[in-house]
XYZ file of C-alpha atoms in Angstrom:
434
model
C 11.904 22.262 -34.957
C 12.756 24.223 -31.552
C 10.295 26.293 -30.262
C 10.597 29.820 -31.073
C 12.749 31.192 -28.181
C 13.827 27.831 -26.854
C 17.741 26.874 -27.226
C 18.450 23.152 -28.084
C 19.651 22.016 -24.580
C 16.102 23.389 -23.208
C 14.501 21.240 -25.783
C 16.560 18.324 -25.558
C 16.008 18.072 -21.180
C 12.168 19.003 -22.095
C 12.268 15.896 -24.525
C 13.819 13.994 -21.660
C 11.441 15.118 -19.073
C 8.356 13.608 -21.362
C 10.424 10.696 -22.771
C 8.471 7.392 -21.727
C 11.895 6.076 -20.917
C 12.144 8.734 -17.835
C 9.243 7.675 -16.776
C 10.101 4.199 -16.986
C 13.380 4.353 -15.091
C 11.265 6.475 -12.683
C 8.804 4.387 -11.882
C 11.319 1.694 -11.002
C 13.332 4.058 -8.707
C 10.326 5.033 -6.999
C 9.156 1.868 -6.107
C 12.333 0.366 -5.920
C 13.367 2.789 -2.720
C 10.196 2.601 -1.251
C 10.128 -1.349 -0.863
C 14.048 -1.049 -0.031
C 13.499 1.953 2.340
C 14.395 -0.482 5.590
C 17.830 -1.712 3.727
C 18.423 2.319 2.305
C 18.286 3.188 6.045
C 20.750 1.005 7.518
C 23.275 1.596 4.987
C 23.128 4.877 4.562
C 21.162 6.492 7.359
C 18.202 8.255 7.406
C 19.137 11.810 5.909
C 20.357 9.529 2.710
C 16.895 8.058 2.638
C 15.598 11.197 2.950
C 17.638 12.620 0.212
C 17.454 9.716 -2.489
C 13.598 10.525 -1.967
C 14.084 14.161 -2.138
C 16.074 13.704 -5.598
C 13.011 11.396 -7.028
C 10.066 14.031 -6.181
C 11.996 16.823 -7.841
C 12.446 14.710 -10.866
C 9.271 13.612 -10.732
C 7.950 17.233 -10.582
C 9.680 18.680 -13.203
C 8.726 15.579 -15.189
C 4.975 16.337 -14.540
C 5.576 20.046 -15.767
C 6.821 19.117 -19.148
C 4.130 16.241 -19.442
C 1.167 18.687 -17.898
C -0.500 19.301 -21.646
C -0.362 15.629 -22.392
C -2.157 14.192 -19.412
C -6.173 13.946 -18.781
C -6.281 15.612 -15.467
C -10.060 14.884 -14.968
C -11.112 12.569 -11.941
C -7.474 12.461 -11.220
C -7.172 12.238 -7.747
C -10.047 10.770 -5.673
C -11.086 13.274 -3.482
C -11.458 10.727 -0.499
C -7.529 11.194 -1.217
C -7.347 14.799 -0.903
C -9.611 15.181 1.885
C -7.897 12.618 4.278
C -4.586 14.204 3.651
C -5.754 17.523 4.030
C -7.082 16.757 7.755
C -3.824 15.037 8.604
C -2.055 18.288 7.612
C -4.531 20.465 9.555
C -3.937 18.370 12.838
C -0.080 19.832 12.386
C -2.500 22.851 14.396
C -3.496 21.091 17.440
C -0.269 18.368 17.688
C 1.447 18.796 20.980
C 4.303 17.593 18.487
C 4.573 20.389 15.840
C 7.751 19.637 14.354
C 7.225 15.150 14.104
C 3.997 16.275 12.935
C 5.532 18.386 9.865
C 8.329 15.300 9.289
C 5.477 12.613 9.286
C 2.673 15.087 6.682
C 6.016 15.740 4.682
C 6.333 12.117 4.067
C 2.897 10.829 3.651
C 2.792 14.110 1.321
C 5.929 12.608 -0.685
C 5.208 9.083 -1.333
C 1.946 10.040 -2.239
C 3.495 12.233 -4.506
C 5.337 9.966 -6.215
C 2.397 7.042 -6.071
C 0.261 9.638 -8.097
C 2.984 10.212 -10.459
C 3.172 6.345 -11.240
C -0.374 6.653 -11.432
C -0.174 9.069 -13.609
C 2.014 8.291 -16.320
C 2.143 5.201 -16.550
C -0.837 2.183 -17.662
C -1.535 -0.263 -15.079
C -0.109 -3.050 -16.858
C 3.818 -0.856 -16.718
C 3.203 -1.008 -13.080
C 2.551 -4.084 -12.547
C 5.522 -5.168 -14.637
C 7.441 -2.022 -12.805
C 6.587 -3.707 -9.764
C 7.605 -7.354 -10.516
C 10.820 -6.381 -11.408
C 11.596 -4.871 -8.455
C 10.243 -7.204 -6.481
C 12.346 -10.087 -8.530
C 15.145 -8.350 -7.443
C 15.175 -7.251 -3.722
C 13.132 -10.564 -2.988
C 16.529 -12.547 -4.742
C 18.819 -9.986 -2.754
C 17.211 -11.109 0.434
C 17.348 -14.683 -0.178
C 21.157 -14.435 -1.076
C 21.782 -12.165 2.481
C 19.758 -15.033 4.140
C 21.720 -17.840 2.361
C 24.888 -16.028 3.283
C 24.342 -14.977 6.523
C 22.670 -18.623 8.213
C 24.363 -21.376 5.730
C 27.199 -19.748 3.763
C 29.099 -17.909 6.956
C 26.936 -18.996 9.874
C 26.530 -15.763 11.269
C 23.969 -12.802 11.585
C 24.247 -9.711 9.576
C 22.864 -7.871 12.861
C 23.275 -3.895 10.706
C 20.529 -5.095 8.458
C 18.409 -7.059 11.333
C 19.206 -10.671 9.770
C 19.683 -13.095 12.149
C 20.729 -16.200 9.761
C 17.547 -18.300 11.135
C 17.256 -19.576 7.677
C 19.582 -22.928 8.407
C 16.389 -23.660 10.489
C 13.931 -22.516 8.371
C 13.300 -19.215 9.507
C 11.723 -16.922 10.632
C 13.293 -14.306 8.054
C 13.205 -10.858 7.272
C 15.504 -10.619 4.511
C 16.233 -6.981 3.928
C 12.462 -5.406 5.055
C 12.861 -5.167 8.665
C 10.467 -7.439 9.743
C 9.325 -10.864 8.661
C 5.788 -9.297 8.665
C 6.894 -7.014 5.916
C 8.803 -9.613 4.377
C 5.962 -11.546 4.036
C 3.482 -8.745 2.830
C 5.934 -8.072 0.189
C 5.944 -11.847 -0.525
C 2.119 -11.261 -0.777
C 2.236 -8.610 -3.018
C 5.174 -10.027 -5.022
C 2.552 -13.586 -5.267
C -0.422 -11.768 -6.793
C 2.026 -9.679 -9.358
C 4.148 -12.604 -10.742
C 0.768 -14.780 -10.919
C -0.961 -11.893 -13.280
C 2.662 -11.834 -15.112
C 2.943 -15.043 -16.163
C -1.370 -15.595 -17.056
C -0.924 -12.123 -18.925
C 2.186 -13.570 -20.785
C 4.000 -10.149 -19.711
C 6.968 -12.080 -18.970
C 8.521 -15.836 -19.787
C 6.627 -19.246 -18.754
C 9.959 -19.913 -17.064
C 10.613 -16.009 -15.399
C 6.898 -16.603 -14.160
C 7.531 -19.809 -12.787
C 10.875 -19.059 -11.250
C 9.629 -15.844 -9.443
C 6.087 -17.704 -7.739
C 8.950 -20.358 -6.777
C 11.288 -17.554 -5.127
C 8.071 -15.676 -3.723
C 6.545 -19.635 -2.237
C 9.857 -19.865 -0.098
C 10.255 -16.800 1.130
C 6.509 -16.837 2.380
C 7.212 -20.087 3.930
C 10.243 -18.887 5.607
C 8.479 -15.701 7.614
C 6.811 -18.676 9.659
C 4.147 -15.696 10.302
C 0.607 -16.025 11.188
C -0.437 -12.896 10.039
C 0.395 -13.783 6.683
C -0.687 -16.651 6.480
C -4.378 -15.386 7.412
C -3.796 -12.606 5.140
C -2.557 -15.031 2.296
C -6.033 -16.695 2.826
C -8.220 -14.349 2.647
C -6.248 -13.325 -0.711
C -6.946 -16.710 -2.751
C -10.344 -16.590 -1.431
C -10.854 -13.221 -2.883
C -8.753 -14.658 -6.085
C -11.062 -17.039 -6.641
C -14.502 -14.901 -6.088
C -13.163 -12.611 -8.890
C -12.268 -15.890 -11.317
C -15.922 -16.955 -10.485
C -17.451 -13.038 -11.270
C -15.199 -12.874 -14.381
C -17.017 -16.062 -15.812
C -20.236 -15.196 -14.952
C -22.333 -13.741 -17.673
C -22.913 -9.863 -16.739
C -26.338 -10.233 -16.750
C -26.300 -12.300 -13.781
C -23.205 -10.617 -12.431
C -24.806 -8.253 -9.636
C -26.667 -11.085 -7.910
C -23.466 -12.827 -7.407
C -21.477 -9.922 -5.973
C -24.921 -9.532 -3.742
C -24.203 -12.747 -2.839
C -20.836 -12.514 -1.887
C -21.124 -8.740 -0.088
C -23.464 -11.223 2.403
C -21.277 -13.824 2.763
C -18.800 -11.509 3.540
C -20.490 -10.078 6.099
C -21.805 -13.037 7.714
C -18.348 -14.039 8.017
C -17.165 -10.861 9.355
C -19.708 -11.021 12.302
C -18.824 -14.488 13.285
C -15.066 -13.594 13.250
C -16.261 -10.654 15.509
C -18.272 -13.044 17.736
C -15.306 -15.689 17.867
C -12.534 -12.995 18.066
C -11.080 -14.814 21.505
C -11.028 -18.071 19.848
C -9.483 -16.595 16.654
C -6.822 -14.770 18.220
C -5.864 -17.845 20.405
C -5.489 -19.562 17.420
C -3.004 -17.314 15.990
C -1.229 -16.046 18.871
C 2.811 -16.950 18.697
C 4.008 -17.126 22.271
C 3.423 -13.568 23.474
C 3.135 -11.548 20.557
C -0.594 -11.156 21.245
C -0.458 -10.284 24.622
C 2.013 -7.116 23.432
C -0.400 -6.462 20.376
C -3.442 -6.654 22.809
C -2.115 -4.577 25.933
C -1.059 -1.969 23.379
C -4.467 -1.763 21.392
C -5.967 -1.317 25.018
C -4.276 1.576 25.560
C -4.139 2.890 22.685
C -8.302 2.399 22.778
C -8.175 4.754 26.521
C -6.025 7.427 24.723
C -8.521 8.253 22.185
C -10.890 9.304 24.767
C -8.701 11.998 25.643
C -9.148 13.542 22.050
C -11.590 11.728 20.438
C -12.390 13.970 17.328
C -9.480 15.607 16.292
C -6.827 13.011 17.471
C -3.341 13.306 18.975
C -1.776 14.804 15.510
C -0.615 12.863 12.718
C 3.144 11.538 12.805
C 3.206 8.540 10.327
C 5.822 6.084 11.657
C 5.391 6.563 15.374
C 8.576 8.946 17.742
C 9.822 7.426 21.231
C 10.561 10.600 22.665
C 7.001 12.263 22.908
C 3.569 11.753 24.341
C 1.858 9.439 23.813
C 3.969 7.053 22.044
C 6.890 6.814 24.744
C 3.850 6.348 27.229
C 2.961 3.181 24.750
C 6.402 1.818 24.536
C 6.609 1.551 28.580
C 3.005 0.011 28.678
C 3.968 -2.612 26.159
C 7.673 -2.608 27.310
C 8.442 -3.043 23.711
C 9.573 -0.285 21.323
C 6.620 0.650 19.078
C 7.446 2.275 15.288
C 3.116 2.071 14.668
C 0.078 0.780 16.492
C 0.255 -2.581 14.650
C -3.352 -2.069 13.487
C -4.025 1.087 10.643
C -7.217 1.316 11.978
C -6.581 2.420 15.598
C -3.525 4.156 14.785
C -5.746 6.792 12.327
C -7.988 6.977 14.960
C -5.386 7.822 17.604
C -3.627 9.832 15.439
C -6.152 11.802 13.828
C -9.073 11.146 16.017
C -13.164 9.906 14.626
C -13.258 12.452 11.830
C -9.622 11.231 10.690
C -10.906 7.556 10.865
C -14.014 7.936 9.052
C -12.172 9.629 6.338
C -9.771 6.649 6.356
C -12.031 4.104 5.999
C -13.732 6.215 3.134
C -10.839 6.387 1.185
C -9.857 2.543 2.225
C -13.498 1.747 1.200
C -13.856 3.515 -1.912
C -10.751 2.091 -3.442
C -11.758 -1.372 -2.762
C -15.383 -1.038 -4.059
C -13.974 0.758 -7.614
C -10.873 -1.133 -7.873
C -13.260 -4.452 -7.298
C -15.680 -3.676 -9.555
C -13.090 -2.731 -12.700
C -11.654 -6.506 -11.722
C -14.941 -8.013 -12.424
C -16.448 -6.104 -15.190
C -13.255 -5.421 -17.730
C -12.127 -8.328 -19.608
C -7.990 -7.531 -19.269
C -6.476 -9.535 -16.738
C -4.436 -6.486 -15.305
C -7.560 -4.787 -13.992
C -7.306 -7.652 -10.765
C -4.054 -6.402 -9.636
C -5.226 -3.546 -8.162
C -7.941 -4.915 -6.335
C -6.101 -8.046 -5.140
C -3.460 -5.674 -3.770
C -6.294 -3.307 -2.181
C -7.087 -6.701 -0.231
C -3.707 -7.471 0.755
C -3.817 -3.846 2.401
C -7.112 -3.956 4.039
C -6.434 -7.669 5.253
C -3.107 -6.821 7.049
C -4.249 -3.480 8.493
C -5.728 -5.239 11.420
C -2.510 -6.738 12.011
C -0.222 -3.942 11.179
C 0.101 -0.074 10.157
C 1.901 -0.575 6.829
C -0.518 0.955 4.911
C -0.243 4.067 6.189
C 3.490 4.970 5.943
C 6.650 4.293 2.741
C 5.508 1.321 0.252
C 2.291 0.672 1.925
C 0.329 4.160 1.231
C 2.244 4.190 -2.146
C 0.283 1.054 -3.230
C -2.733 2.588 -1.834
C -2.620 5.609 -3.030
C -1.390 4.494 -6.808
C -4.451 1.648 -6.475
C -6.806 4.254 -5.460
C -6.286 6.583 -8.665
C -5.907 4.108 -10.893
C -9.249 2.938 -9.546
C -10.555 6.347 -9.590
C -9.592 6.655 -12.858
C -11.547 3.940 -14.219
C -15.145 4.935 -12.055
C -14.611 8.232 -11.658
C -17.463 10.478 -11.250
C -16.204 13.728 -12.380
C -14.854 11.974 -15.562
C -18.024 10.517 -16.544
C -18.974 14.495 -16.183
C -16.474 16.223 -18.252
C -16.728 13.458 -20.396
C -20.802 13.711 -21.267
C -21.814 17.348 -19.431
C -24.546 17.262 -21.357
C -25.783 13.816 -20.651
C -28.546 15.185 -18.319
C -30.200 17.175 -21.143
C -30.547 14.667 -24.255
C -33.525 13.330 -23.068
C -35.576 16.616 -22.200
């Protein structure tokens, strides 16, 4: 029965607004353009991008109003969320760049947005199977270009950056824009089609197909930052298989344990940075990476605290990013380390709000994969790792799919050890012993 004053096509778009479907389709959209954003902009430009976005928030909005007296708002958002974003809005007041600084909050604003809508309405196991099928499909899509472009016609697709390298196996890029990001996504595809197919949430043979896909096109970036990053990732996989059989009793002194290790290791790989780097560096990509983390180290000092104003995805035209580009003689879209960029960006109280937010995330998200039995509760914090791992080697996570996996980890995380819940939920906890 209508509500009293409501006509039946109100109803029926309300209806559709809440329908689990909608948020379904939604989810996949989201993601789906935010992986895709690279391809989205060199075939239809950047005020296309900008609208297909556009179109999803106000969806997504409206879909939130006719949902708002269904959903538990407690503990929500993380306020390590809220605050972060809140000082990259207020440095919109001191940017010599007003107008790049309103663009880049507008985005990070949007994707975030949309991130806490998926977190939202949806369970963490529908985004993880969101996700894989997405993932299924552009990672297939890129494959095909690459097939086409370097054995099929034997010539680059140079409109979407593919060079046809893979008659020589790579490197690729397929349709991300980089074979860095190629290879992150490869990452993050790895971790979600492994969980598929030990959660049975899709076919032995799906599962088997997609870790094949995801194994090549990882191979085929030829990149050494993901190939560290890929380490580090099975070694975390296999200190949560080793905490999820360990009887809880037991359970803290082995994540004690393994907090020490990994900060032993983290000071050695401090002491034996030189070494490391040496190790990895590809012909001169670290000298580029290195000259322009120099610099952008001396440019803090000139605004330490409050940074140089937040812009996301770094402009040529202005200062101190066109200053960057002629250092490095390269042109620069981020700092190629999250870190530094916040801190140039935003300055030491942007950075330390960062790494709060980067921190908390990890520690919840962590300790949900080791305590609850479901399977789905290591996605997040595998993909948490992915994002703190490649953040010394690039800026991803703080711009398009990167901060939308952060962000939706984060609240889901949140959601699970959330302070504020635990409060509304017992407010009277304090008292029952008096």
């Amino acid at each position: 029965m209508n509500p009293r004053g409501s006509s039946p096509t109100i109803t029926a778009v309300r209806h559709s607004l809440e329908s689990p479907q909608l948020a379904s389709v939604l989810t996949q959209l989201a993601l789906g353009v935010a992986f895709s954003a690279s391809l989205l902009r060199d075939l239809i430009g950047l005020p296309g991008l900008r609208g297909a976005v556009f179109a999803l928030v106000v969806i997504a909005a409206l879909s939130l109003v006719a949902r708002r007296r269904t959903l538990g708002w407690h503990g929500l958002l993380p306020l390590s969320i809220l605050i972060f974003v809140a000082w990259c809005a207020l440095s919109i007041a001191w940017s010599g760049y007003t107008v790049l600084s309103l663009v880049g909050v507008g985005a990070q604003l949007t994707w975030a947005f949309l991130a806490i809508y998926i977190a939202l309405v949806r369970d963490t196991i529908q985004i993880l199977r969101a996700t894989g099928n997405v993932l299924r499909v552009l990672l297939g899509v890129s494959l095909g270009l690459e097939v086409l472009s370097g054995l099929l016609l034997d010539m680059p697709f140079r409109f979407l950056g593919i060079e046809g390298n893979i008659a020589s196996l790579g490197p690729i890029q397929g349709i991300f824009g980089s074979r860095n990001a190629l290879g992150l996504i490869a990452l993050v595809a790895a971790v979600t089609f492994s969980i598929e197919l030990r959660s049975r949430s899709v076919t032995r043979n799906v599962g088997i197909a997609s870790l094949v896909l995801t194994g090549v096109m990882l191979l085929l970036t030829r990149s050494p930052v993901i190939v560290v990053v890929a380490l580090f990732v099975a070694i975390a996989a296999l200190a949560l298989y080793w905490l999820r059989r360990t009887r809880v009793e037991i359970r803290w002194r082995l994540q004690l344990g393994l907090a020490g290790a990994t900060v032993v290791v983290g000071v050695i790989a401090l002491v034996a940075r030189s070494r490391i780097l040496a190790l990895l560096n590809a012909g001169s990509e670290f000298e580029v990476r290195y000259t322009l983390w120099r610099e952008m180290w001396r440019l803090t000092g000139l605004h330490p605290l409050e940074g140089w104003g937040w812009v996301g995805t770094w402009p040529q035209s202005v200062t101190p990013y066109g200053w960057l580009d002629f250092v490095t003689k390269h042109n620069q879209t981020s700092g190629l380390n999250a870190f530094i960029d916040v801190y140039l960006q935003v300055g030491l109280v942007g950075f330390i709000l960062f790494l709060a937010l980067v921190t908390l995330a990890f520690v919840r998200s962590w300790l949900l994969a080791s305590n609850k039995r479901p399977l789905v509760y290591v996605w997040p914090a595998l993909i948490v790792v992915i994002l703190l791992v490649i953040s010394t080697a690039e800026s991803t996570v703080l711009t398009g799919f990167g901060w939308m996996l952060l962000v939706v980890c984060a609240v889901k995380a949140a959601q699970g050890m959330s302070w504020r819940t635990a409060l509304a939920r017992h407010p009277h906890q304090n008292h029952d012993h008096d």
